[in-house]
Coordinates of N, CA and C in Angstrom, one line a residue:
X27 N 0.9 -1.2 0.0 CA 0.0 0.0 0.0 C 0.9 1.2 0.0
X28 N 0.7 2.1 -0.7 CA 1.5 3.2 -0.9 C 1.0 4.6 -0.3
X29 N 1.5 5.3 -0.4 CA 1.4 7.0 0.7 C 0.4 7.1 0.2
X30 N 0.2 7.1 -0.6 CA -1.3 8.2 -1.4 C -2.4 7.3 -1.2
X31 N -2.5 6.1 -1.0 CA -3.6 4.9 -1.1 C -4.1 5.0 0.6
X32 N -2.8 5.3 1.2 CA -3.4 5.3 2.8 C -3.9 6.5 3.0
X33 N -3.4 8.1 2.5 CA -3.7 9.2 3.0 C -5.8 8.8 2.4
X34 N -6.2 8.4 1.1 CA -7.0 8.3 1.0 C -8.2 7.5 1.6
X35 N -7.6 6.7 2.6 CA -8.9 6.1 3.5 C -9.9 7.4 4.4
X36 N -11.2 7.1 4.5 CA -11.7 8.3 5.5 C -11.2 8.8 6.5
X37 N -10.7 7.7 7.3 CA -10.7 7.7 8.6 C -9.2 8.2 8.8
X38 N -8.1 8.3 7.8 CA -6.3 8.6 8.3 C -7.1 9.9 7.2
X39 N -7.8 10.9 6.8 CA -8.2 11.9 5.6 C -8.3 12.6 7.1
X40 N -10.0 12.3 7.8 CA -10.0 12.9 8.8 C -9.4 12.9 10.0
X41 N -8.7 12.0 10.3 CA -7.4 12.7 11.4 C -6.3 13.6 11.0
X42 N -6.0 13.3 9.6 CA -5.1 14.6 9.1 C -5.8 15.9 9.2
X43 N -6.6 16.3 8.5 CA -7.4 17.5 8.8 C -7.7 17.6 10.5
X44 N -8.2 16.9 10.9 CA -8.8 17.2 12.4 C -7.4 17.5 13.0
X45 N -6.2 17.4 13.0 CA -5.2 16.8 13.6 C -3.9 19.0 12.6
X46 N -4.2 19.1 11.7 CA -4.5 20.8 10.9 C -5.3 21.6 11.7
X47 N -6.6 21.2 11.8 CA -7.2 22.5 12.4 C -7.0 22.8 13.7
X48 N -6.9 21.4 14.8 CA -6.8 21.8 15.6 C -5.4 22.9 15.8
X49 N -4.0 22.3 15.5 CA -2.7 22.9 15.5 C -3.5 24.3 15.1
X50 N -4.1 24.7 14.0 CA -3.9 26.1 13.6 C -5.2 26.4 14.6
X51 N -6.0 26.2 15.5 CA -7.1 27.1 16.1 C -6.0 27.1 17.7
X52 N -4.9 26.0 17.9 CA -4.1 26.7 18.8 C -3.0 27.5 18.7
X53 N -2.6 27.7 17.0 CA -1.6 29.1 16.7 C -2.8 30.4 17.0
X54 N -4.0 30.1 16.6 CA -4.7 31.2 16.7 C -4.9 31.7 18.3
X55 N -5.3 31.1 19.1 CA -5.6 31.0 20.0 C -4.1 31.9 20.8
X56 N -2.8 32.0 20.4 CA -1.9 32.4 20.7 C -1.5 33.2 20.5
X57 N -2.0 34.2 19.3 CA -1.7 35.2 18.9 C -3.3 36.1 19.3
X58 N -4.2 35.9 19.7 CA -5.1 36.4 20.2 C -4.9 36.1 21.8
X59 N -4.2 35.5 22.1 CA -3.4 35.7 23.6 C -2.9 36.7 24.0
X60 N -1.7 36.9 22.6 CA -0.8 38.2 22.3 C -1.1 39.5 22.1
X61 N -2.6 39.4 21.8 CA -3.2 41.1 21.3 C -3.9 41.1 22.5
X62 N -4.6 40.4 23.1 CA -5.2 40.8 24.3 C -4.5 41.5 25.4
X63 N -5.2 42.1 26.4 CA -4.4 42.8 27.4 C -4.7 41.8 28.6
X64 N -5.3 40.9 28.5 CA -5.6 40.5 30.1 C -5.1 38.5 29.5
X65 N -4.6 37.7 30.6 CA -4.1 36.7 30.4 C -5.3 35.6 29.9
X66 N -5.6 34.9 29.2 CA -7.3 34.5 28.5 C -6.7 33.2 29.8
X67 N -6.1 32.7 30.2 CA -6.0 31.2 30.7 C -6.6 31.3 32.4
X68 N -6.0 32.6 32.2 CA -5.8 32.7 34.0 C -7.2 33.5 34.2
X69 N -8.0 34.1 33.4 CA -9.0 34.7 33.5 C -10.1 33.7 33.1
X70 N -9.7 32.2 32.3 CA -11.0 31.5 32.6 C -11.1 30.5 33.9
X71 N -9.5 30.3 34.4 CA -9.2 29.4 35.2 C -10.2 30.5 36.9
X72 N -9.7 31.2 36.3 CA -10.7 32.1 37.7 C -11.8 32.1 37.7
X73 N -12.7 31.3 36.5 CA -13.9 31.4 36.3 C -14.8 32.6 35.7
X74 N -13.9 33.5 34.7 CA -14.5 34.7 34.3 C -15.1 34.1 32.9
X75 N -16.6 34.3 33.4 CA -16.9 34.0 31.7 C -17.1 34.7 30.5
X76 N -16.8 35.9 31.0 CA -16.8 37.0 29.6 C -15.8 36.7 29.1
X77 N -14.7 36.4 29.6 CA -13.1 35.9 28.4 C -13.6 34.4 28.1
X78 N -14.4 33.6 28.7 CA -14.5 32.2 28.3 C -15.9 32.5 26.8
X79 N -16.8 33.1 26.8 CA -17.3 33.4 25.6 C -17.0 34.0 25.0
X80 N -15.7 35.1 25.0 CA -14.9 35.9 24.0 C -14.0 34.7 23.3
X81 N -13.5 34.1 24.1 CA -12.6 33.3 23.9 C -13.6 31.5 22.6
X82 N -14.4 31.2 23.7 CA -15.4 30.5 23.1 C -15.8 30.8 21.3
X83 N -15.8 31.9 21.4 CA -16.4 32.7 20.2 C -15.3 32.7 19.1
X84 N -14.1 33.0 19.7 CA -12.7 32.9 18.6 C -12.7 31.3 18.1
X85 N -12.7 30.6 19.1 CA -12.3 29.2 18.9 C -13.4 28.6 17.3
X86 N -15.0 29.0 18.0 CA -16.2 28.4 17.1 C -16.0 29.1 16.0
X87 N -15.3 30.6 15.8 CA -15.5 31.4 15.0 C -14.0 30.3 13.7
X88 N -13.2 30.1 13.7 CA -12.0 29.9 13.0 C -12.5 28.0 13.0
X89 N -12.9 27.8 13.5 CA -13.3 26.0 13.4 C -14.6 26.4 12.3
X90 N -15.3 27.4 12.5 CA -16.3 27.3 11.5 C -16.3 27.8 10.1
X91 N -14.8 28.8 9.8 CA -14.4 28.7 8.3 C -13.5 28.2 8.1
X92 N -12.6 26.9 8.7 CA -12.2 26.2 8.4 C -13.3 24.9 8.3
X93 N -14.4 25.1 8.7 CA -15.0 23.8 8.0 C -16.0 24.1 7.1
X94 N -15.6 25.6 6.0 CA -16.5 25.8 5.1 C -14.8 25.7 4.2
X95 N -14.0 26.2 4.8 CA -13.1 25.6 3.7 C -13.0 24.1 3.3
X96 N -13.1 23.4 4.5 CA -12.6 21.9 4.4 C -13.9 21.5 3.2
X97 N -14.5 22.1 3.3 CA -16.3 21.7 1.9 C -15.9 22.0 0.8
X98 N -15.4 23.5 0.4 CA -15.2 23.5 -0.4 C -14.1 23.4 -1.0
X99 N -12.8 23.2 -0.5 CA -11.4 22.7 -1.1 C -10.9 21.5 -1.0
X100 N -10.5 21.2 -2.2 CA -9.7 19.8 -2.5 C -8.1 19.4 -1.7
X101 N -7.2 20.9 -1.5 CA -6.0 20.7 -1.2 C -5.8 21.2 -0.1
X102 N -5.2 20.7 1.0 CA -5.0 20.9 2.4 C -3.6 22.4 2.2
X103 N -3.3 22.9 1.2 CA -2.5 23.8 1.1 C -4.0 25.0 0.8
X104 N -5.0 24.9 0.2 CA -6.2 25.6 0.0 C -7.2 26.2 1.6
X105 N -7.3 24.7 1.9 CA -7.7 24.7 3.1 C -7.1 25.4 4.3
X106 N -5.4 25.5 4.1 CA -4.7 26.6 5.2 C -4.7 27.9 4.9
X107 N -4.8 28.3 3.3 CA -5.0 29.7 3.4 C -6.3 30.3 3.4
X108 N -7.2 29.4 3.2 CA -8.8 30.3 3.4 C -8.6 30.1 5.3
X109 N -7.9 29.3 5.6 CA -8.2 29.6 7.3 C -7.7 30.3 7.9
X110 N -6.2 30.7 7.1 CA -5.2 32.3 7.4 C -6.5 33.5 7.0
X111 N -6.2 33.0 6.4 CA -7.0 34.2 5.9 C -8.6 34.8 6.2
X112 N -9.3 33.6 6.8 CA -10.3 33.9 8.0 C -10.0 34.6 9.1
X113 N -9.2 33.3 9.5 CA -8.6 34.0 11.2 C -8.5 35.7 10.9
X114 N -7.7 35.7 10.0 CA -6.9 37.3 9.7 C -8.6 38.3 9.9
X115 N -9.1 37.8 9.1 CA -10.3 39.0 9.5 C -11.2 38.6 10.4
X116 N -11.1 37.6 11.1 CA -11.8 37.5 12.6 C -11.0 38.3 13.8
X117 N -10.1 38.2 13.1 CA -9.3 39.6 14.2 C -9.5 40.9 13.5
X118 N -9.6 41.1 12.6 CA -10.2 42.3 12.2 C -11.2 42.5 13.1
X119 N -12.2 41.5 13.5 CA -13.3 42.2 14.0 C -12.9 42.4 15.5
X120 N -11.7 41.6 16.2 CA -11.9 42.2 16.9 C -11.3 43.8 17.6
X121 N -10.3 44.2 16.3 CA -10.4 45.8 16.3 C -11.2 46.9 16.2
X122 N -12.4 45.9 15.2 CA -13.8 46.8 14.9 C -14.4 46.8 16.2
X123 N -14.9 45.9 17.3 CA -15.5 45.6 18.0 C -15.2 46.6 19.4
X124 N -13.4 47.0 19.5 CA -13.0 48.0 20.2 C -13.2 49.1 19.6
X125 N -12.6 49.7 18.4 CA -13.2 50.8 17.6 C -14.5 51.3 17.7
X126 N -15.5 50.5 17.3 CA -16.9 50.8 17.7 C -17.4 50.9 19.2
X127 N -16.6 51.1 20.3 CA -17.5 51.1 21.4 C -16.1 51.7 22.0
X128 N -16.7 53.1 21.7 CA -15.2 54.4 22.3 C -15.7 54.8 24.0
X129 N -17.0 54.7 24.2 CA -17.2 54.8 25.5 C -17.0 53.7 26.5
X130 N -15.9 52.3 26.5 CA -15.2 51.6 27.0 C -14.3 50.9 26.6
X131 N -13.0 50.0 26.6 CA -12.4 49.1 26.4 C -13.0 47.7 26.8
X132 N -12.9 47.4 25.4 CA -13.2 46.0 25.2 C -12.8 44.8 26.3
X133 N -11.3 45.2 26.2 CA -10.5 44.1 26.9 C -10.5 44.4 28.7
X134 N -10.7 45.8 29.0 CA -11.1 46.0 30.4 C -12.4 45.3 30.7
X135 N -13.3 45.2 30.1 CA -14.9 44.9 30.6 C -14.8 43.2 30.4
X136 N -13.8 42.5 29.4 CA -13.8 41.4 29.7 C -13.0 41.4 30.8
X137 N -12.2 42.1 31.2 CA -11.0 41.4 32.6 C -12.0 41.4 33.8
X138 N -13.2 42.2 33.7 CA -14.1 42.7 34.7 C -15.2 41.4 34.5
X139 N -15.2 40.7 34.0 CA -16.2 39.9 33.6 C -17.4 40.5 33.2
X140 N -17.6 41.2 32.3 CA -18.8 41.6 31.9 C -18.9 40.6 31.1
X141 N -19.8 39.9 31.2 CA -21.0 39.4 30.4 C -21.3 39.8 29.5
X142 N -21.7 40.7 29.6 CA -22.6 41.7 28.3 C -21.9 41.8 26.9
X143 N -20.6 42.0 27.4 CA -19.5 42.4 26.5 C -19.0 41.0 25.9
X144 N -18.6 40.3 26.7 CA -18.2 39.0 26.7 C -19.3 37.8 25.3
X145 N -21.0 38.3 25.6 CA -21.6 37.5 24.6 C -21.8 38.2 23.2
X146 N -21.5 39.7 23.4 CA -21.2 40.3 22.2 C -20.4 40.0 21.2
X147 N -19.4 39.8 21.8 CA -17.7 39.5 21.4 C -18.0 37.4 20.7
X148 N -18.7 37.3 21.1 CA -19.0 35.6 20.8 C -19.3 35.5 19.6
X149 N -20.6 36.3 19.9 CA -22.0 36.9 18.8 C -21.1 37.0 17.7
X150 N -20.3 38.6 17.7 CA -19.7 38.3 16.6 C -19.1 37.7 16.0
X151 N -18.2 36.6 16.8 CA -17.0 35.9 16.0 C -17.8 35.0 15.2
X152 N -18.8 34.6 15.7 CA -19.4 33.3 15.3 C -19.9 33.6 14.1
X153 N -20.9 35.2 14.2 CA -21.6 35.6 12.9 C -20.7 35.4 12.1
X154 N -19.8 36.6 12.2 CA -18.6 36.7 10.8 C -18.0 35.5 10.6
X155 N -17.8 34.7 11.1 CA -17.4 33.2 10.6 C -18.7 32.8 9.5
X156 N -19.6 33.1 9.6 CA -20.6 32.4 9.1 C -20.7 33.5 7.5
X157 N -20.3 34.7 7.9 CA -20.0 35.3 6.6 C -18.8 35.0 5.7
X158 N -17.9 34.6 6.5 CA -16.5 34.4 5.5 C -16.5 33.2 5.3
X159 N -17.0 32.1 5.9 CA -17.4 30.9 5.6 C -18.0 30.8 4.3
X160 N -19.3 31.9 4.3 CA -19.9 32.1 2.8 C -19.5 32.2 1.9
X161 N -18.7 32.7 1.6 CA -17.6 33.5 0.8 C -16.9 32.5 0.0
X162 N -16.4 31.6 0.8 CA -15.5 30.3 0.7 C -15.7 29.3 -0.6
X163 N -15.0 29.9 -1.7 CA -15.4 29.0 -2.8 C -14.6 28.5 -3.6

């Protein structure tokens, strides 16, 4: 049995992929570490759930245009740049998301556990995932 005959079984297809996304939703998860001002680990480990649905929301947001890429692309080199390239504007939003609300910081009201802010911040990742997902062709 040769490389290409095994990569094609279902089951070694989807562990390769599953085995991709996850590695890149934990590069993401790292560099949305890095832009944030408050520590995402130690602020869900404390039980704050405004960083755990901000956070929640990045994760569903980047798993969910990577599995509009994984639909519509044939080549796992296809599939990493529609997911760069998601991610990249899911962080976009969340500059929009500080931009748009000049009467507070974003990243203060999550350290504070706001809620409010926190299912906002979800809201969107998820929506715009579901737009750039669209897109995906």
């Amino acid at each position: 049995m040769g490389v290409e005959a095994f990569f094609s079984h279902d089951y070694v297809y989807t562990a390769g992929i599953y085995s991709i996304v996850v590695m890149s939703i934990i590069m993401t998860l790292a560099i949305f570490e890095w832009v944030t001002k408050y520590g995402t680990w130690t602020e869900i480990k404390q039980g704050n759930v405004a960083v755990a649905l901000a956070t929640g929301g990045k994760v569903f947001g980047v798993a969910n245009v990577f599995r509009h890429s994984i639909m519509a692309n044939d080549s796992v080199l296809a599939l990493l740049g529609w997911g760069v390239f998601g991610f990249v504007l899911l962080l976009f939003v969340y500059f929009i998301y500080e931009f748009l609300t000049p009467g507070f910081k974003v990243d203060e009201e999550l350290k504070r556990d706001n809620k409010a802010v926190g299912l906002l911040s979800f809201i969107l990742s998820v929506a715009l995932s579901y737009v750039i997902g669209a897109s995906i062709g």
